[in-house]
GROMACS .gro file of C-alpha atoms in nm:
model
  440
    1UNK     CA    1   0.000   0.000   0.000
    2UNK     CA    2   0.151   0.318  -0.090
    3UNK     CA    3  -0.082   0.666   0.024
    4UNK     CA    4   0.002   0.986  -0.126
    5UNK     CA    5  -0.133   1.373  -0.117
    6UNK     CA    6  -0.376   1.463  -0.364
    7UNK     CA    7  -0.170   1.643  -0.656
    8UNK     CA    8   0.209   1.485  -0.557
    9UNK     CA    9   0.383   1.239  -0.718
   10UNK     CA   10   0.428   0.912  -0.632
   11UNK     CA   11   0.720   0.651  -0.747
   12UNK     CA   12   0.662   0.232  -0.792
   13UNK     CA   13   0.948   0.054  -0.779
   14UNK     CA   14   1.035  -0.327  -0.913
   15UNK     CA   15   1.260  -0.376  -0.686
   16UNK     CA   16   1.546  -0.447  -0.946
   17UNK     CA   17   1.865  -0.263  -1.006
   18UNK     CA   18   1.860  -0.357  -1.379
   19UNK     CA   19   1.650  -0.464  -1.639
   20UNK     CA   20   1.813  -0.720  -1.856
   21UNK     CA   21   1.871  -0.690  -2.232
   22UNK     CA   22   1.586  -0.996  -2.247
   23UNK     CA   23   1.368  -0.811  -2.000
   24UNK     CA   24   1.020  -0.671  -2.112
   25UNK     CA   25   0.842  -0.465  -1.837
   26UNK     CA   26   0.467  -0.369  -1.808
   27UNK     CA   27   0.275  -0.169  -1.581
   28UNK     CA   28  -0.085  -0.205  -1.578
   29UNK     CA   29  -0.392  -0.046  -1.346
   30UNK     CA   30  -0.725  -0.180  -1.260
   31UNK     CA   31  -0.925  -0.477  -1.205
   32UNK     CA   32  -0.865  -0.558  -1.596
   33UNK     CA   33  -0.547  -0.476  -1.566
   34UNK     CA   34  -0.514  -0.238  -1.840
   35UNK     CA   35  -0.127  -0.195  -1.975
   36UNK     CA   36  -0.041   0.213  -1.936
   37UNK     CA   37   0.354   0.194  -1.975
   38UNK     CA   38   0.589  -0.090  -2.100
   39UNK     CA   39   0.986  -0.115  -2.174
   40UNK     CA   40   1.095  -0.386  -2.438
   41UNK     CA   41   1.487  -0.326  -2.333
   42UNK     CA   42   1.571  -0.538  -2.655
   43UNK     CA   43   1.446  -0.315  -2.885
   44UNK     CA   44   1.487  -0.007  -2.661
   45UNK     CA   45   1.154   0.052  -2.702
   46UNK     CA   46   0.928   0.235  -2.369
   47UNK     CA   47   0.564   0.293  -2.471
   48UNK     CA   48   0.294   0.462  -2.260
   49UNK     CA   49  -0.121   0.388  -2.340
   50UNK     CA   50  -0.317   0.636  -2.476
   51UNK     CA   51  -0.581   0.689  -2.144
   52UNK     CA   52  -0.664   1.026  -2.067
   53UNK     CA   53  -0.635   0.998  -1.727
   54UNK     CA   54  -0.256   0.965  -1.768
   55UNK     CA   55  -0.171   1.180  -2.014
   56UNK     CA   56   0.152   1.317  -1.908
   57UNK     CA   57   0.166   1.185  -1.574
   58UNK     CA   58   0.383   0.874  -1.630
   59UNK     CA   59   0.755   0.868  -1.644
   60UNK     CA   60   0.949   0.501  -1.618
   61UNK     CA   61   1.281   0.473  -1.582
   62UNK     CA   62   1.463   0.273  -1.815
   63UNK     CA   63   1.747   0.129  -1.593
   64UNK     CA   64   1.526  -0.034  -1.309
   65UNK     CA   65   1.151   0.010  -1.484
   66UNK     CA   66   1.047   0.214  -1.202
   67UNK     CA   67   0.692   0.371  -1.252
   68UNK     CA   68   0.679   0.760  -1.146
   69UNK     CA   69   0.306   0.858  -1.137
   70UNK     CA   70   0.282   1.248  -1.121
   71UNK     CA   71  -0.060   1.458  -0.999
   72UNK     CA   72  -0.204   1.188  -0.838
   73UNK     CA   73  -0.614   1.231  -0.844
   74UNK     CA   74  -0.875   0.995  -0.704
   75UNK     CA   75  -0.964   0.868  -1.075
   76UNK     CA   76  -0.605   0.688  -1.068
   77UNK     CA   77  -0.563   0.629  -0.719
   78UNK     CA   78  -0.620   0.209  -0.699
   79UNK     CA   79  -0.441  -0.124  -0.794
   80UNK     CA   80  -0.135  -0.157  -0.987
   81UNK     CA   81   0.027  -0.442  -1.149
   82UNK     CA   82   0.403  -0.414  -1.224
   83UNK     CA   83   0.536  -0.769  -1.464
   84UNK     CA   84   0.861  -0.857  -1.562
   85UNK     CA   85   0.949  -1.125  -1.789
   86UNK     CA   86   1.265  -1.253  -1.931
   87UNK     CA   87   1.378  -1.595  -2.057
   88UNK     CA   88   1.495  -1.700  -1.737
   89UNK     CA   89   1.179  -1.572  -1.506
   90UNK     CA   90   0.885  -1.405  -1.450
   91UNK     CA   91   0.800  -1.167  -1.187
   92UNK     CA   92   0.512  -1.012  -1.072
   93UNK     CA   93   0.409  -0.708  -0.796
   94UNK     CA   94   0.150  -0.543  -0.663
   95UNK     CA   95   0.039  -0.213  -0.536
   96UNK     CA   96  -0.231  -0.027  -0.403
   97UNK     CA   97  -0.204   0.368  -0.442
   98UNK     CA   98  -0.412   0.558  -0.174
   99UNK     CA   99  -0.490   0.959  -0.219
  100UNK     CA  100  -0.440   1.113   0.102
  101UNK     CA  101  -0.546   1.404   0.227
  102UNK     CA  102  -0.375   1.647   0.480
  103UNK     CA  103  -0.511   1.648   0.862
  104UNK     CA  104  -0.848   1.836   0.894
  105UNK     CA  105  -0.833   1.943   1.239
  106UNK     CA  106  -1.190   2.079   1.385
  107UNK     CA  107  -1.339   2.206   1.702
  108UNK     CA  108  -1.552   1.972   1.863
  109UNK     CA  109  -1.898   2.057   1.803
  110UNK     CA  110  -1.823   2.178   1.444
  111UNK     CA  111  -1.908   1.955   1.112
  112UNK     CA  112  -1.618   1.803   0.928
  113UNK     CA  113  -1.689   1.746   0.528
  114UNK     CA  114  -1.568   1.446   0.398
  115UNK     CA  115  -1.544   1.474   0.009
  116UNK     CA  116  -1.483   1.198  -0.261
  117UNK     CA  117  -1.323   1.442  -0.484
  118UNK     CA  118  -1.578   1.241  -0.801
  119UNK     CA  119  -1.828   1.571  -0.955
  120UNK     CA  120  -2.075   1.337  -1.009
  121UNK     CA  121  -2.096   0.933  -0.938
  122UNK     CA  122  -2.170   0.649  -1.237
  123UNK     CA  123  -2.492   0.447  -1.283
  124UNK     CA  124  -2.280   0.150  -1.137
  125UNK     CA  125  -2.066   0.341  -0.895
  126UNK     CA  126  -2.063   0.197  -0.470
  127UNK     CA  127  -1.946   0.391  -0.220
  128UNK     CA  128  -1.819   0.242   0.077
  129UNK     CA  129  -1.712   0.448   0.369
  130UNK     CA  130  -1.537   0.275   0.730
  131UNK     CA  131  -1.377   0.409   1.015
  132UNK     CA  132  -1.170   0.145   1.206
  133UNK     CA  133  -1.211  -0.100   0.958
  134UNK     CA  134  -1.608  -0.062   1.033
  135UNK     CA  135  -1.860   0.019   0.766
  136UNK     CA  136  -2.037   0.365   0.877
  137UNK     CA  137  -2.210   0.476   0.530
  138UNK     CA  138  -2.268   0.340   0.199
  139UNK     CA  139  -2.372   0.523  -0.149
  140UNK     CA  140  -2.514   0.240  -0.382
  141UNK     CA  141  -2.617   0.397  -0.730
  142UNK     CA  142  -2.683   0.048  -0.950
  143UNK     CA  143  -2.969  -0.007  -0.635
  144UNK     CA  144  -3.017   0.332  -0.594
  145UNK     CA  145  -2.929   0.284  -0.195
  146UNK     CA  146  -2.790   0.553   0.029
  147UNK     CA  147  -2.689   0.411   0.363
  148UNK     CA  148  -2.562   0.514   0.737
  149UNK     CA  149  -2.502   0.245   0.996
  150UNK     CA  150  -2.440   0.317   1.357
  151UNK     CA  151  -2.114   0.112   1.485
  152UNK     CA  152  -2.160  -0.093   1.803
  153UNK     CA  153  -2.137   0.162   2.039
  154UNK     CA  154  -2.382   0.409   1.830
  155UNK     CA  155  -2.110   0.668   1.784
  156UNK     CA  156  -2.231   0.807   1.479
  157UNK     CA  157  -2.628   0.763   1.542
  158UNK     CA  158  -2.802   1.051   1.379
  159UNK     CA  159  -2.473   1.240   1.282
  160UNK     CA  160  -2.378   1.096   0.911
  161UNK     CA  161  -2.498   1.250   0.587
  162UNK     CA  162  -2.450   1.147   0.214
  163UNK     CA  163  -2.442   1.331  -0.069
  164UNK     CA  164  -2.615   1.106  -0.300
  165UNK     CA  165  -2.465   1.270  -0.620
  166UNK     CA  166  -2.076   1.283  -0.484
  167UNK     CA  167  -2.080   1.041  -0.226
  168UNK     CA  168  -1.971   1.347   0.007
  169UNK     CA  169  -1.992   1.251   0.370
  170UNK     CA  170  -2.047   1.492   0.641
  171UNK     CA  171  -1.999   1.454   1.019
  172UNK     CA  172  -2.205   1.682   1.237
  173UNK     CA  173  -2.183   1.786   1.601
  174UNK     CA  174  -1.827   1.598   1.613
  175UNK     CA  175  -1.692   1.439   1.911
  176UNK     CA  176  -1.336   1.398   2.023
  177UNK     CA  177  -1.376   0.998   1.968
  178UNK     CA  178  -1.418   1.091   1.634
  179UNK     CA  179  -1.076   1.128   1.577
  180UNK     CA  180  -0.891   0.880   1.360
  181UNK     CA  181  -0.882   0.743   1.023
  182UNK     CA  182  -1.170   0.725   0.763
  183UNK     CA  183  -1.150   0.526   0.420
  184UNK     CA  184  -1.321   0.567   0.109
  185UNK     CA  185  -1.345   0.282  -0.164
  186UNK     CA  186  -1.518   0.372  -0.497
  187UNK     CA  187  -1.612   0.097  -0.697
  188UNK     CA  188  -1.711   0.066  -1.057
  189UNK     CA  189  -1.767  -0.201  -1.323
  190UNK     CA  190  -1.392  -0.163  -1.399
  191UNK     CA  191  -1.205  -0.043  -1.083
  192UNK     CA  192  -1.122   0.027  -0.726
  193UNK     CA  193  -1.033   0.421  -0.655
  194UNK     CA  194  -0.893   0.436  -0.259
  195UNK     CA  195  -0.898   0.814  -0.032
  196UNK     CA  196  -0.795   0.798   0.324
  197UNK     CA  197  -0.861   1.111   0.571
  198UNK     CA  198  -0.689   1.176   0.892
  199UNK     CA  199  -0.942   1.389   1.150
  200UNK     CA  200  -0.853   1.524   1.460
  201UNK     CA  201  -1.170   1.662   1.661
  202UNK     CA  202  -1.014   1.921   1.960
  203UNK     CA  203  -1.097   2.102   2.246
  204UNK     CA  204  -1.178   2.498   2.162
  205UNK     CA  205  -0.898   2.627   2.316
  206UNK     CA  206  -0.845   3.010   2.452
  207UNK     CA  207  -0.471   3.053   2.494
  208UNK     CA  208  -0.310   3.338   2.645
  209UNK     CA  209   0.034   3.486   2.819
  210UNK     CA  210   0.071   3.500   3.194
  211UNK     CA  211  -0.061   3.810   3.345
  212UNK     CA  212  -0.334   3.843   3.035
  213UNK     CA  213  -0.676   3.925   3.155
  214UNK     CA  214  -0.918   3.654   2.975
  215UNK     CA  215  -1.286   3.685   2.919
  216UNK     CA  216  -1.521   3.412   2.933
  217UNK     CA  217  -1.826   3.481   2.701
  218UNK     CA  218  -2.148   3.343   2.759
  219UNK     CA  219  -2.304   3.412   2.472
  220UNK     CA  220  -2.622   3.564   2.596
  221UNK     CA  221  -2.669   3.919   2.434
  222UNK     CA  222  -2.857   4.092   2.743
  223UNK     CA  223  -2.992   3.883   3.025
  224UNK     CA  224  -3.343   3.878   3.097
  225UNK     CA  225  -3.438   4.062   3.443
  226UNK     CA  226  -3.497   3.802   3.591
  227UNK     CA  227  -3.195   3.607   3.457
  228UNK     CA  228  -2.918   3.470   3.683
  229UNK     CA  229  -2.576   3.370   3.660
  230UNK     CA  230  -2.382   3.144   3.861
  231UNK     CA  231  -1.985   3.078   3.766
  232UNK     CA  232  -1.865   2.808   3.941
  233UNK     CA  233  -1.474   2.655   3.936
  234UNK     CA  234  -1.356   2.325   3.911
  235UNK     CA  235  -1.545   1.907   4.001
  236UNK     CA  236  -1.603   2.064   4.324
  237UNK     CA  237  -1.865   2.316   4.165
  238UNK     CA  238  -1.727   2.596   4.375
  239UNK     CA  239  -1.901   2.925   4.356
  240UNK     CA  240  -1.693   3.188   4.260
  241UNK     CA  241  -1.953   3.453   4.132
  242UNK     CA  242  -2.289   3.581   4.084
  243UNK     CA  243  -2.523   3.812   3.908
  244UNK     CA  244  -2.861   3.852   4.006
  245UNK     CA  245  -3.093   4.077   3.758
  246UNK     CA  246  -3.390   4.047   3.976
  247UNK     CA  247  -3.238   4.181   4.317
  248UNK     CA  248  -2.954   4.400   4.102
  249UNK     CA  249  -2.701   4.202   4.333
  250UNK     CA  250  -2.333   4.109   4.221
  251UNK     CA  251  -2.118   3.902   4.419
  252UNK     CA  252  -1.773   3.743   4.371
  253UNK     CA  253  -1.585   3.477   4.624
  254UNK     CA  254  -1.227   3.421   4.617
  255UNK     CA  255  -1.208   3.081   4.640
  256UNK     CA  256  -1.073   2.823   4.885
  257UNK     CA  257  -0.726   2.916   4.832
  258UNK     CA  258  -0.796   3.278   4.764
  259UNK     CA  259  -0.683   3.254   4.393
  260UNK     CA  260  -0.947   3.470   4.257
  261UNK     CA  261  -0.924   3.798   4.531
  262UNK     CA  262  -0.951   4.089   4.372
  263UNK     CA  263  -0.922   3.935   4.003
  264UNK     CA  264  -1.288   3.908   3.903
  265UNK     CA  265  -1.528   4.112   3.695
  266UNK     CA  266  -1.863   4.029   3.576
  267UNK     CA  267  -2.064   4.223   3.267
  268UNK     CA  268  -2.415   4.312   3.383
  269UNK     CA  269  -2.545   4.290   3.065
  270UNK     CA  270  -2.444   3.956   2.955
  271UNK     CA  271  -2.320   3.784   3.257
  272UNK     CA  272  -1.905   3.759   3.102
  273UNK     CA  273  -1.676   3.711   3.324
  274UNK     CA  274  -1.368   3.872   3.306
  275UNK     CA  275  -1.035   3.720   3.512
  276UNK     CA  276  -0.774   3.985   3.533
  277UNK     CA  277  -0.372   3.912   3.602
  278UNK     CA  278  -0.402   3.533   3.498
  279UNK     CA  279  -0.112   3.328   3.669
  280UNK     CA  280  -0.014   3.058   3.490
  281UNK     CA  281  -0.333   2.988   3.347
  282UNK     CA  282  -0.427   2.866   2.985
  283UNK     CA  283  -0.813   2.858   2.832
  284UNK     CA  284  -1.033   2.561   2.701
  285UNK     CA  285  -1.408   2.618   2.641
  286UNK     CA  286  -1.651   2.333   2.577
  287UNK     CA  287  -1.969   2.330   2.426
  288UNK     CA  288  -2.301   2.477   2.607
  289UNK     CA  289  -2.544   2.216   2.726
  290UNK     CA  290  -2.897   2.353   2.721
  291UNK     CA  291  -3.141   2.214   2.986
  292UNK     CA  292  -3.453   2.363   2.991
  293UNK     CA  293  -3.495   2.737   3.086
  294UNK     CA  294  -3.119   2.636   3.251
  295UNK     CA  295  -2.765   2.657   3.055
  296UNK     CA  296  -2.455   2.532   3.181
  297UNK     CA  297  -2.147   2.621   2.988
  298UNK     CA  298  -1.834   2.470   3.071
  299UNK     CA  299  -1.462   2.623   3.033
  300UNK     CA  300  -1.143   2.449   3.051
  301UNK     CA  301  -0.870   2.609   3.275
  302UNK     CA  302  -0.489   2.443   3.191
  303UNK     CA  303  -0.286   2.458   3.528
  304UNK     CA  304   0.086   2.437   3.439
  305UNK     CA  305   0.252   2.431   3.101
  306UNK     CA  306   0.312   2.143   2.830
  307UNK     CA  307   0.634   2.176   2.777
  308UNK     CA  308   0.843   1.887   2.538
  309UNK     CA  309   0.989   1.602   2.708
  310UNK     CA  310   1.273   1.433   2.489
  311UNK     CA  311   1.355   1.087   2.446
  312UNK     CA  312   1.706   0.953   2.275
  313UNK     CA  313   1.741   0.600   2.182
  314UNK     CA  314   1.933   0.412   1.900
  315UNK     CA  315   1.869   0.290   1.563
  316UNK     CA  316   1.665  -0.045   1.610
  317UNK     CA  317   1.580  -0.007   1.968
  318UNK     CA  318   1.186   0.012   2.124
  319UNK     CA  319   1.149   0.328   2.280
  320UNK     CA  320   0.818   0.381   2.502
  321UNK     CA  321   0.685   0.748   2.576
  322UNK     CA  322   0.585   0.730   2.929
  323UNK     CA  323   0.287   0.954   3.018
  324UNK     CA  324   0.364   0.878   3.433
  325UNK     CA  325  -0.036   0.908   3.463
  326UNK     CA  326  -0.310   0.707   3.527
  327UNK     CA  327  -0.558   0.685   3.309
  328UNK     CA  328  -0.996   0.704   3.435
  329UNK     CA  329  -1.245   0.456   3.309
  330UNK     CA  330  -1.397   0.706   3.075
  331UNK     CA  331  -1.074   0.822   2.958
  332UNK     CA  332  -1.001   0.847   2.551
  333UNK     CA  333  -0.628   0.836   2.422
  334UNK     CA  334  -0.503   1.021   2.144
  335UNK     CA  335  -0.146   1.021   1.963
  336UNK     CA  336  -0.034   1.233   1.727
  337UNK     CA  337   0.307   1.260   1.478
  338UNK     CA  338   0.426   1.510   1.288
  339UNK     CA  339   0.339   1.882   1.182
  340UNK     CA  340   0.029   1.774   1.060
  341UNK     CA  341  -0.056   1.595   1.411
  342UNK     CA  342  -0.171   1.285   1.248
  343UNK     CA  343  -0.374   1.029   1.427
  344UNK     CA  344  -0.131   0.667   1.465
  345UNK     CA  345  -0.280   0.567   1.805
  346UNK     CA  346  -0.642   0.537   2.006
  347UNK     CA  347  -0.730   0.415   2.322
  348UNK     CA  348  -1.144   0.436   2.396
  349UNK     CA  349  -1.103   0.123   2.634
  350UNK     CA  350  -0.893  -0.170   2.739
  351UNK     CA  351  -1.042  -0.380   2.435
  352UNK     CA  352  -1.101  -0.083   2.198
  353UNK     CA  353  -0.775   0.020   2.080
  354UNK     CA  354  -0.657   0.125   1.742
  355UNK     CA  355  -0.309   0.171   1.546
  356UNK     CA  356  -0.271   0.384   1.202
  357UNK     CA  357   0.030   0.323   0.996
  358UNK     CA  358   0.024   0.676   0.899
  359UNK     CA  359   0.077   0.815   0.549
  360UNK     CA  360   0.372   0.612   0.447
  361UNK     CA  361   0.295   0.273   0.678
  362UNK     CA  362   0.583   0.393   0.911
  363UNK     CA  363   0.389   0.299   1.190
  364UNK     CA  364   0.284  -0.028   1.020
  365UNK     CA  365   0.351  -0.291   1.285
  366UNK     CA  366   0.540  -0.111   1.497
  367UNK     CA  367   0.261   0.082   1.754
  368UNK     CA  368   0.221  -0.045   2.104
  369UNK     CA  369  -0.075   0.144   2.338
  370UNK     CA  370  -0.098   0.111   2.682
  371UNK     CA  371  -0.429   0.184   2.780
  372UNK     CA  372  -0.415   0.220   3.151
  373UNK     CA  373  -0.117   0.445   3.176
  374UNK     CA  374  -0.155   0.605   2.840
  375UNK     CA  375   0.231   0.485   2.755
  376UNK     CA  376   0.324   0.445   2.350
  377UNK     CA  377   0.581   0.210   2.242
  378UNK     CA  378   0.758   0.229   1.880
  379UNK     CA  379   0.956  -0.081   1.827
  380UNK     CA  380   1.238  -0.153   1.602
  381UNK     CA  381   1.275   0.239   1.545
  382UNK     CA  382   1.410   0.401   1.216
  383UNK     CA  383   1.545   0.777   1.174
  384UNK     CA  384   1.139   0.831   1.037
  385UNK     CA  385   1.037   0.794   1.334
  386UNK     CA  386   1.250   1.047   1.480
  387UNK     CA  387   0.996   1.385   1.530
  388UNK     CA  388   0.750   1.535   1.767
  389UNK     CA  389   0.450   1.338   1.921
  390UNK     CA  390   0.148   1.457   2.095
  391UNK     CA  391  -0.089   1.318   2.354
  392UNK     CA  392  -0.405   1.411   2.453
  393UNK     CA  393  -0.598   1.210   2.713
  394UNK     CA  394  -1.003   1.369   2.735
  395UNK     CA  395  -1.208   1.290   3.055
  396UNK     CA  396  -1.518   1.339   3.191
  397UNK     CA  397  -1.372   1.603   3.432
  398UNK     CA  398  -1.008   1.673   3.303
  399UNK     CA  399  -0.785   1.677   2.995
  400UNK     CA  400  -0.443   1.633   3.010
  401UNK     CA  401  -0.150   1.727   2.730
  402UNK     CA  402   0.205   1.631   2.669
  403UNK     CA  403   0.432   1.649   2.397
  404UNK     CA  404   0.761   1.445   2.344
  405UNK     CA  405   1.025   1.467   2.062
  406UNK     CA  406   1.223   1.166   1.970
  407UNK     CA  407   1.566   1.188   1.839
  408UNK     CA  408   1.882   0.926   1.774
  409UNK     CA  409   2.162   0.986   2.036
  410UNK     CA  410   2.447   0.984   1.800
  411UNK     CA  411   2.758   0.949   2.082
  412UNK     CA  412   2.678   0.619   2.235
  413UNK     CA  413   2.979   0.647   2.467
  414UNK     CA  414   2.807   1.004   2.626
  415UNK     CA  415   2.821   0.976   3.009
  416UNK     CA  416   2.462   1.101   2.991
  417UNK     CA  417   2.353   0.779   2.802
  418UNK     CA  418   2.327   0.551   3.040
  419UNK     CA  419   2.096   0.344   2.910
  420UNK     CA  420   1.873   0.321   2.608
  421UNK     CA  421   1.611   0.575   2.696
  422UNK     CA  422   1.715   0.969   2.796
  423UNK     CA  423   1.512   1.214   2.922
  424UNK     CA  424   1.547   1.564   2.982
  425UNK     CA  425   1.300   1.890   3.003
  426UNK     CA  426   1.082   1.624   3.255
  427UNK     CA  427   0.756   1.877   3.308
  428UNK     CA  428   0.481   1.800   3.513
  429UNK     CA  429   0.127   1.725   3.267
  430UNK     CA  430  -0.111   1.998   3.254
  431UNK     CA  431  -0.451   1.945   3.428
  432UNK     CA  432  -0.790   2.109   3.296
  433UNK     CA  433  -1.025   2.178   3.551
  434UNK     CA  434  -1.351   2.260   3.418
  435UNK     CA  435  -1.508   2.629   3.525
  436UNK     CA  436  -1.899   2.668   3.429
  437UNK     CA  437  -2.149   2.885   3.493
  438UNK     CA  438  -2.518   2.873   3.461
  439UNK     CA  439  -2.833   3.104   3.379
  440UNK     CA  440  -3.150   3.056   3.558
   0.00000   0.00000   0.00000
């Protein structure tokens, strides 16, 4: 399996070094397994097929009959066939070519589109999309069928749509444990097209600099007069303010610890509170849960920093990012690589975890999660595996971060490698508590 970006190039090789004077190469694509390229070395001769869909987008070399395949769309993404034969043998390889697209990275609570990249589908066309090797929605045109299932657990139950003439799928009101890795097959009468998506559903987060004075909105344009908000901090639900239209009273508590004195302002007209001189503090806000003539909105407070922890190990060795953390029942795991922070790990439970190979298949074989701490294990690592990895862990009541960056430690004979695992910039995990607030 090979999986590239929509509009790169993409190289198949045959795995020889040579092709023999004897040797005639052919490429071909599809379930028919249409010829689009060939190299009769004897004659010198390298043809390519006349299909539209290729025109100028093949290049083989002649020394090893390598295939390069350049602006890769979903009409050529599928199976390829690569044959040599000679007077001596015969050999054969496969490949399947995957269009990728980047990362779409969402707040939770917003829709993510899904799109086929196809204008319009064929009379015979299926559509088949999974997520963790699970069928969630299918697009039958010969049967004229359009289809959503709900996975075991009902993830998805009322939150799939199809566009019946793309195949377009669209997620709504999206859920961090809809992260991961969604697949698309298009079949025809004559071929397999493949797309693979990476989605990464967040937290909205409100970051800002020590010392910053932060406003939590709640959305309400002018309170009623007999509206009333309560703002309340962390699981404990304590009270830390209160505006009361009816009696025109406004009161503020400084907390157990007294970490709110003198740092709190509400807006009688819309019930915001404002947190002035913010120590160490960083933002999340979660979605508002309406309950009758009652809303409760929830905000995330960060206590501490993420900073990056490092970890050094050797070609070929297993190296395990330890989270030191223990994770709750409810609690969902989620690892990213790279820039793009793509998904290669998933923890929901002890039974329900799930391992992407990422892009390339780097990963392919080589993931190890531990739910109950949270710990990630790469074996047998390689210098593309060397980069930055994130973890998030989402509960009920708290979210935690951390970042690591892996590297090779070059000098094995350092004093400071000691063993096959170093770590340095150790910082302790944030914690989110939540802060909320409610109008009666």
């Amino acid at each position: 399996m090979v999986s590239v970006s929509e509009g790169n190039s993409v190289t198949l090789k045959t795995g020889a070094t040579k092709i023999l004077r004897e040797n005639e190469v052919l490429w071909m694509f599809g379930s028919q397994d249409t010829v689009i390229a060939q190299i009769y070395k004897k004659a010198g001769n390298i043809s390519y097929a006349d299909d539209e869909r290729f025109r100028d987008k093949l290049q083989l070399d002649h020394q090893t009959g390598d295939l390069t395949i350049s602006d890769i769309q979903i009409p050529i993404s599928g199976d390829y066939q690569m044959k040599i034969t000679g007077s001596r043998l015969t050999k054969m390889k496969r490949f399947k070519v995957i269009v990728r697209e980047d990362t779409q990275k969402i707040t939770e609570g917003e829709p993510v589109h899904l799109q086929t990249g196809v204008t319009e589908l064929q009379e015979d066309d299926l559509i088949l999309w999974t997520f963790e090797d699970a069928l969630i929605a299918k697009v039958n045109r010969e049967s004229s069928e359009n289809s959503v299932y709900n996975v075991n657990d009902e993830r998805f139950k009322g939150r799939l749509w199809l566009d019946e003439r793309t195949g377009d799928l669209t997620i709504t009101n999206t859920k961090s444990t809809d992260s991961g890795v969604y697949e698309l097959q298009i079949k025809s009468s004559n071929e397999v097209s493949y797309k693979k998506f990476n989605v990464l559903v967040c937290l909205n987060m409100l970051k800002h600099t020590v010392g910053d004075s932060v406003t939590l909105q709640t959305d309400v344009t002018e309170l009623r007069n007999d509206g009333r908000i309560l703002w309340k901090f962390s699981d404990k639900d304590i009270l830390i303010a209160e505006l009361n239209r009816a009696t025109n009273q406004t009161l503020f508590y400084e907390g157990p610890d007294g970490r709110f004195r003198d740092r709190l302002q509400l807006n009688q007209r819309t019930g915001d509170l404002t947190i002035r001189n913010t120590s160490r503090l960083q933002f999340y806000c979660s979605s508002k849960i309406p309950c009758y003539n009652v809303q409760v909105f929830l905000f995330y407070v960060v206590l501490g920093q993420n900073k990056e922890k490092t970890v050094s190990g050797m070609e070929g060795d297993s190296v395990t990012l330890n989270t030191d953390i223990e994770i709750q029942e409810d609690g969902l795991i989620l690892w990213m690589f790279g820039p793009e922070d793509c998904p290669i790990a998933k923890g929901e439970t002890k039974e329900k975890i799930s391992t992407y190979d990422d892009a390339d298949g780097r990963f392919r074989g080589k993931l190890n999660l531990n739910y109950e701490s949270g710990s990630l294990t790469i074996t047998n690592t390689r210098t593309e595996h060397t980069g930055v990895y994130k973890l998030q862990v989402i509960c009920s009541r708290e979210t935690k971060y951390k970042t690591f960056r892996f590297e090779y430690n070059r000098d094995i004979h350092s004093p400071y490698c000691h063993c096959h695992q170093l770590y340095s910039c150790v910082a302790s995990l944030p914690f989110i508590t939540p802060l909320q607030f409610q109008t009666i």
